[in-house]
Short mmCIF file of C-alpha atoms and ligand atoms in Angstrom, two decimals:
data_model
loop_
_atom_site.label_atom_id
_atom_site.label_comp_id
_atom_site.label_asym_id
_atom_site.label_seq_id
_atom_site.Cartn_x
_atom_site.Cartn_y
_atom_site.Cartn_z
CA MET A 1 43.52 -2.00 -2.51
CA PRO A 2 44.51 -1.15 1.07
CA ARG A 3 41.72 -0.23 3.49
CA CYS A 4 41.96 3.45 4.14
CA ASP A 5 41.81 2.94 7.91
CA THR A 6 44.92 0.68 7.84
CA THR A 7 47.19 3.08 5.93
CA PRO A 8 49.44 5.64 7.58
CA ALA A 9 47.92 8.37 5.35
CA CYS A 10 44.46 7.89 6.88
CA PRO A 11 43.62 10.76 9.23
CA ALA A 12 42.69 9.80 12.80
CA TRP A 13 39.30 11.47 12.31
CA TYR A 14 38.32 9.23 9.45
CA PHE A 15 35.11 7.24 9.79
CA SER A 16 35.48 3.52 10.72
CA GLU A 17 33.35 2.07 7.94
CA TYR A 18 34.63 -1.43 8.55
CA ALA A 19 32.72 -1.49 11.84
CA PRO A 20 29.16 -1.37 10.57
CA VAL A 21 26.45 -0.25 12.94
CA GLY A 22 23.10 -1.94 13.72
CA ILE A 23 22.05 -5.55 13.49
CA ASP A 24 24.82 -8.11 13.69
CA LEU A 25 25.83 -9.46 10.26
CA GLY A 26 29.23 -10.71 11.34
CA SER A 27 28.85 -14.49 10.97
CA LYS A 28 27.90 -17.00 8.27
CA ALA A 29 24.67 -17.81 9.99
CA ALA A 30 23.73 -14.10 10.45
CA VAL A 31 24.43 -13.52 6.71
CA ALA A 32 22.26 -16.46 5.65
CA ALA A 33 19.46 -15.25 7.96
CA TYR A 34 19.82 -11.73 6.51
CA ASP A 35 19.42 -13.09 2.99
CA ARG A 36 16.25 -14.94 3.97
CA ASN A 37 14.75 -12.01 5.92
CA GLN A 38 15.58 -9.51 3.22
CA GLY A 39 13.48 -11.62 0.83
CA THR A 40 16.16 -11.59 -1.83
CA ASP A 41 14.39 -12.22 -5.14
CA PRO A 42 16.23 -12.34 -8.49
CA HIS A 43 13.05 -11.24 -10.25
CA ASN A 44 13.06 -7.97 -8.40
CA ASP A 45 16.72 -7.49 -9.24
CA ASP A 46 15.95 -8.18 -12.92
CA ALA A 47 13.11 -5.67 -12.85
CA LEU A 48 15.41 -3.00 -11.42
CA LEU A 49 18.21 -3.84 -13.97
CA ASP A 50 15.64 -3.57 -16.77
CA ARG A 51 14.58 -0.10 -15.46
CA LEU A 52 18.18 1.00 -15.35
CA GLY A 53 18.90 -0.26 -18.87
CA VAL A 54 21.52 -2.79 -17.78
CA THR A 55 22.46 -5.02 -20.67
CA GLU A 56 25.49 -6.91 -22.01
CA GLY A 57 28.63 -4.79 -21.53
CA THR A 58 27.14 -2.33 -19.04
CA GLN A 59 29.67 -1.38 -16.36
CA LEU A 60 27.73 -1.67 -13.07
CA VAL A 61 28.97 -1.09 -9.49
CA ASP A 62 26.70 -2.14 -6.57
CA LEU A 63 27.90 -0.40 -3.43
CA ALA A 64 27.30 -2.32 -0.16
CA CYS A 65 26.25 -5.32 -2.31
CA GLY A 66 25.51 -7.56 0.67
CA THR A 67 24.63 -11.09 -0.47
CA GLY A 68 25.26 -10.05 -4.07
CA SER A 69 22.04 -10.89 -5.83
CA LEU A 70 21.92 -7.70 -7.90
CA ALA A 71 25.52 -7.99 -9.13
CA VAL A 72 24.96 -11.69 -9.94
CA GLN A 73 21.86 -10.97 -11.90
CA ALA A 74 23.68 -8.16 -13.77
CA ALA A 75 26.51 -10.56 -14.61
CA ARG A 76 24.05 -13.18 -15.83
CA ARG A 77 22.88 -10.70 -18.51
CA GLY A 78 26.44 -9.96 -19.58
CA ALA A 79 27.10 -6.73 -17.63
CA VAL A 80 30.60 -6.14 -16.15
CA ALA A 81 29.42 -6.15 -12.56
CA HIS A 82 31.30 -5.10 -9.48
CA GLY A 83 30.08 -5.77 -5.95
CA VAL A 84 31.60 -3.74 -3.14
CA ASP A 85 31.17 -4.49 0.56
CA VAL A 86 33.00 -4.06 3.87
CA SER A 87 31.86 -7.43 5.17
CA GLU A 88 33.97 -10.47 4.15
CA GLU A 89 31.08 -12.76 5.31
CA MET A 90 28.68 -10.99 2.89
CA LEU A 91 31.24 -11.26 0.02
CA ASP A 92 31.81 -14.97 0.69
CA PHE A 93 28.01 -15.53 0.50
CA ALA A 94 27.83 -13.45 -2.73
CA LYS A 95 30.69 -15.38 -4.29
CA ALA A 96 29.04 -18.70 -3.55
CA ARG A 97 25.80 -17.36 -5.24
CA ALA A 98 27.83 -16.29 -8.27
CA ASP A 99 29.46 -19.74 -8.46
CA ARG A 100 26.05 -21.41 -8.44
CA PHE A 101 25.09 -19.37 -11.51
CA GLY A 102 28.49 -19.78 -13.21
CA VAL A 103 29.16 -15.99 -13.34
CA ALA A 104 32.05 -14.03 -11.92
CA PRO A 105 31.29 -10.46 -10.90
CA ARG A 106 34.32 -8.64 -9.51
CA TRP A 107 34.05 -8.59 -5.74
CA HIS A 108 35.80 -5.85 -3.77
CA HIS A 109 36.36 -5.81 -0.01
CA ALA A 110 35.93 -2.04 0.29
CA GLY A 111 33.56 0.59 1.52
CA PHE A 112 31.45 3.52 0.33
CA LEU A 113 34.28 5.83 1.32
CA ASP A 114 37.43 4.08 0.35
CA TYR A 115 36.43 2.07 -2.79
CA THR A 116 38.45 3.25 -5.77
CA HIS A 117 37.03 2.22 -9.09
CA HIS A 118 39.64 1.18 -11.68
CA GLY A 119 39.05 0.70 -15.35
CA PRO A 120 36.28 2.30 -17.42
CA LEU A 121 33.94 4.63 -15.51
CA ALA A 122 30.71 2.93 -14.55
CA ASP A 123 27.47 3.35 -16.52
CA VAL A 124 25.35 2.49 -13.55
CA VAL A 125 26.02 2.66 -9.74
CA THR A 126 23.46 1.28 -7.29
CA THR A 127 23.13 1.04 -3.58
CA LYS A 128 20.28 -0.55 -1.76
CA ALA A 129 19.38 -0.66 1.97
CA ALA A 130 22.88 0.50 3.03
CA LEU A 131 23.60 4.23 2.85
CA HIS A 132 21.90 4.60 6.29
CA GLN A 133 25.03 2.86 7.69
CA LEU A 134 26.85 6.21 7.45
CA PRO A 135 26.15 9.43 9.48
CA ASP A 136 25.03 12.28 7.25
CA PHE A 137 28.49 13.95 6.86
CA TRP A 138 29.84 10.65 5.59
CA LYS A 139 26.80 9.96 3.37
CA GLN A 140 27.78 13.11 1.49
CA GLN A 141 31.34 11.84 1.07
CA ALA A 142 30.05 8.48 -0.13
CA LEU A 143 27.84 10.12 -2.68
CA LEU A 144 30.77 12.20 -3.94
CA ASN A 145 32.71 8.98 -4.34
CA ALA A 146 29.80 7.30 -6.18
CA ALA A 147 29.59 10.27 -8.55
CA ALA A 148 33.34 10.10 -9.21
CA MET A 149 33.11 6.51 -10.45
CA LEU A 150 30.19 7.24 -12.75
CA ARG A 151 30.50 8.59 -16.33
CA PRO A 152 28.56 11.79 -17.17
CA GLY A 153 25.00 10.82 -18.08
CA GLY A 154 25.36 7.52 -16.12
CA SER A 155 22.63 6.41 -13.67
CA PHE A 156 22.79 6.37 -9.85
CA TYR A 157 20.08 4.43 -8.03
CA LEU A 158 19.53 4.69 -4.31
CA TRP A 159 16.96 2.78 -2.27
CA ASP A 160 16.93 2.90 1.54
CA VAL A 161 15.17 3.57 4.73
CA ILE A 162 14.77 7.37 4.22
CA PHE A 163 12.02 9.36 5.91
CA SER A 164 9.53 11.48 3.99
CA PHE A 165 7.23 12.19 6.98
CA GLU A 166 7.05 15.57 8.62
CA PRO A 167 9.65 15.70 11.49
CA SER A 168 6.91 16.72 13.96
CA SER A 169 5.19 13.35 13.38
CA ALA A 170 8.29 11.21 13.44
CA ARG A 171 7.36 9.29 16.58
CA THR A 172 4.00 8.11 15.16
CA HIS A 173 5.44 7.06 11.76
CA LEU A 174 8.44 5.25 13.23
CA GLN A 175 6.32 3.34 15.75
CA GLN A 176 3.77 2.47 13.04
CA TRP A 177 6.58 1.11 10.83
CA ILE A 178 8.12 -0.97 13.59
CA ASP A 179 4.79 -2.39 14.66
CA THR A 180 3.66 -3.34 11.15
CA ALA A 181 6.96 -4.50 9.69
CA GLY A 182 8.24 -6.55 12.63
CA ARG A 183 7.75 -10.33 12.31
CA PRO A 184 7.94 -13.08 14.91
CA GLU A 185 11.45 -14.48 15.58
CA GLY A 186 12.47 -16.84 12.78
CA GLU A 187 9.98 -15.43 10.29
CA GLY A 188 11.80 -12.26 9.20
CA PHE A 189 13.20 -9.08 10.69
CA THR A 190 11.74 -8.58 14.19
CA LYS A 191 10.44 -5.51 15.92
CA ALA A 192 13.73 -5.45 17.84
CA ASP A 193 15.70 -5.38 14.54
CA PHE A 194 13.71 -2.27 13.44
CA GLU A 195 14.10 -0.67 16.86
CA VAL A 196 17.88 -1.19 16.50
CA HIS A 197 17.71 0.43 13.02
CA VAL A 198 16.12 3.63 14.36
CA ARG A 199 18.17 3.79 17.50
CA GLU A 200 21.65 2.98 16.20
CA GLU A 201 21.75 3.44 12.47
CA PHE A 202 21.61 6.71 10.59
CA SER A 203 18.50 6.89 8.38
CA THR A 204 17.60 10.52 7.62
CA TYR A 205 15.08 12.66 5.78
CA THR A 206 14.39 12.67 2.03
CA TRP A 207 15.02 16.43 1.87
CA ILE A 208 18.47 15.99 3.34
CA VAL A 209 19.32 13.24 0.87
CA GLU A 210 18.00 15.30 -2.01
CA GLY A 211 20.39 18.13 -1.11
CA MET A 212 23.28 15.74 -0.84
CA LEU A 213 22.56 14.12 -4.22
CA GLN A 214 22.43 17.55 -5.87
CA ARG A 215 25.71 18.62 -4.23
CA SER A 216 27.35 15.39 -5.44
CA GLY A 217 26.74 16.24 -9.10
CA PHE A 218 23.51 14.33 -9.62
CA ASP A 219 20.26 15.46 -11.17
CA ILE A 220 17.30 13.59 -9.69
CA VAL A 221 15.41 12.06 -12.58
CA SER A 222 12.68 10.50 -10.44
CA HIS A 223 11.90 9.61 -6.87
CA ASP A 224 9.42 7.40 -5.23
CA PHE A 225 8.40 7.44 -1.59
CA PRO A 226 6.17 4.33 -1.43
CA CYS A 227 5.66 4.74 2.32
CA PRO A 228 6.75 7.42 4.89
CA THR A 229 9.86 5.37 5.84
CA HIS A 230 11.32 4.20 2.57
CA ALA A 231 12.44 6.06 -0.56
CA GLU A 232 14.16 5.47 -3.83
CA PHE A 233 15.97 8.01 -6.07
CA HIS A 234 16.99 7.56 -9.64
CA CYS A 235 19.62 10.12 -10.62
CA ARG A 236 21.72 11.07 -13.59
CA ARG A 237 25.35 12.12 -13.28
CA ARG A 238 25.71 15.66 -14.63
C1 LIG H 1 21.26 -4.20 4.96
S1 LIG H 1 22.61 -4.75 4.02
C2 LIG H 1 22.08 -4.40 2.35
C3 LIG H 1 22.77 -5.39 1.37
C4 LIG H 1 22.25 -5.30 -0.08
N1 LIG H 1 22.53 -4.02 -0.67
C5 LIG H 1 20.82 -5.62 -0.17
O1 LIG H 1 20.06 -4.77 -0.77
O2 LIG H 1 20.37 -6.64 0.33
C6 LIG H 1 23.76 -3.53 4.35
C7 LIG H 1 25.16 -3.89 3.71
O3 LIG H 1 25.97 -2.75 3.80
C8 LIG H 1 27.23 -3.18 4.10
N2 LIG H 1 28.00 -2.01 4.58
C9 LIG H 1 27.91 -1.34 5.72
N3 LIG H 1 28.64 -0.33 5.81
C10 LIG H 1 29.28 -0.26 4.59
C11 LIG H 1 30.23 0.64 3.98
N4 LIG H 1 30.68 1.72 4.64
N5 LIG H 1 30.62 0.44 2.70
C12 LIG H 1 30.18 -0.64 2.07
N6 LIG H 1 29.33 -1.53 2.59
C13 LIG H 1 28.86 -1.33 3.81
C14 LIG H 1 27.08 -4.29 5.11
O4 LIG H 1 28.18 -5.19 5.19
C15 LIG H 1 25.86 -5.05 4.41
O5 LIG H 1 26.30 -5.96 3.54
#
């Protein structure tokens, strides 16, 4: 599948989704460090797959799959799993993980915006810790694309850094998050990593994301805002 930004048909105003913003994930070492810092845990992936009813034969697409743990765990239970990411380094890491477990999810070097899903419509589409890579206009386009690959009644799951605090108290909440979540160098994501997130990436408010989900053709089945800076949405395709 050609990258949209390399085809003559791509308008000059199109977003460059192959140049992700924020912390550097552009090398093997950076990807391995990301996987450690993110605390990738197959048990957590399994718990989410259980909640979403993923079983043998489920068609699942994980958008911005990163190091691939969710797609690999889905494939291990017999789902037809697709992992999509703009980073070749991430996909290489994900493939190596899949090889270790003897499963073969289908990996796609593609983005939220230009991934075209072929074959049966998906039963479940997921995306974790990644939609914030897109500015809001492009988040909406990405959600429309996610809805287009999902069958009516199918599940869409979103987890990300999304803000549920009142805009007037943003400064306090953001500083609190950065101060409490930041770890010393070598022991996890640092304060500087979270500062980059706020400064250079595109996390937004829950009420904006809710509107975008509804306009994409999703009904919100449940949401959880476990802290003022993080949110999950479980949606059903209308
Ligand atoms: C913070 S990581 C999250 C990875 C994984 N979902 C997880 O939960 O660990 C963000 C991922 O989004 C990918 N990414 C950034 N922009 C993207 C885009 N427009 N389309 C697809 N993937 C994108 C990055 O390459 C990276 O793998």
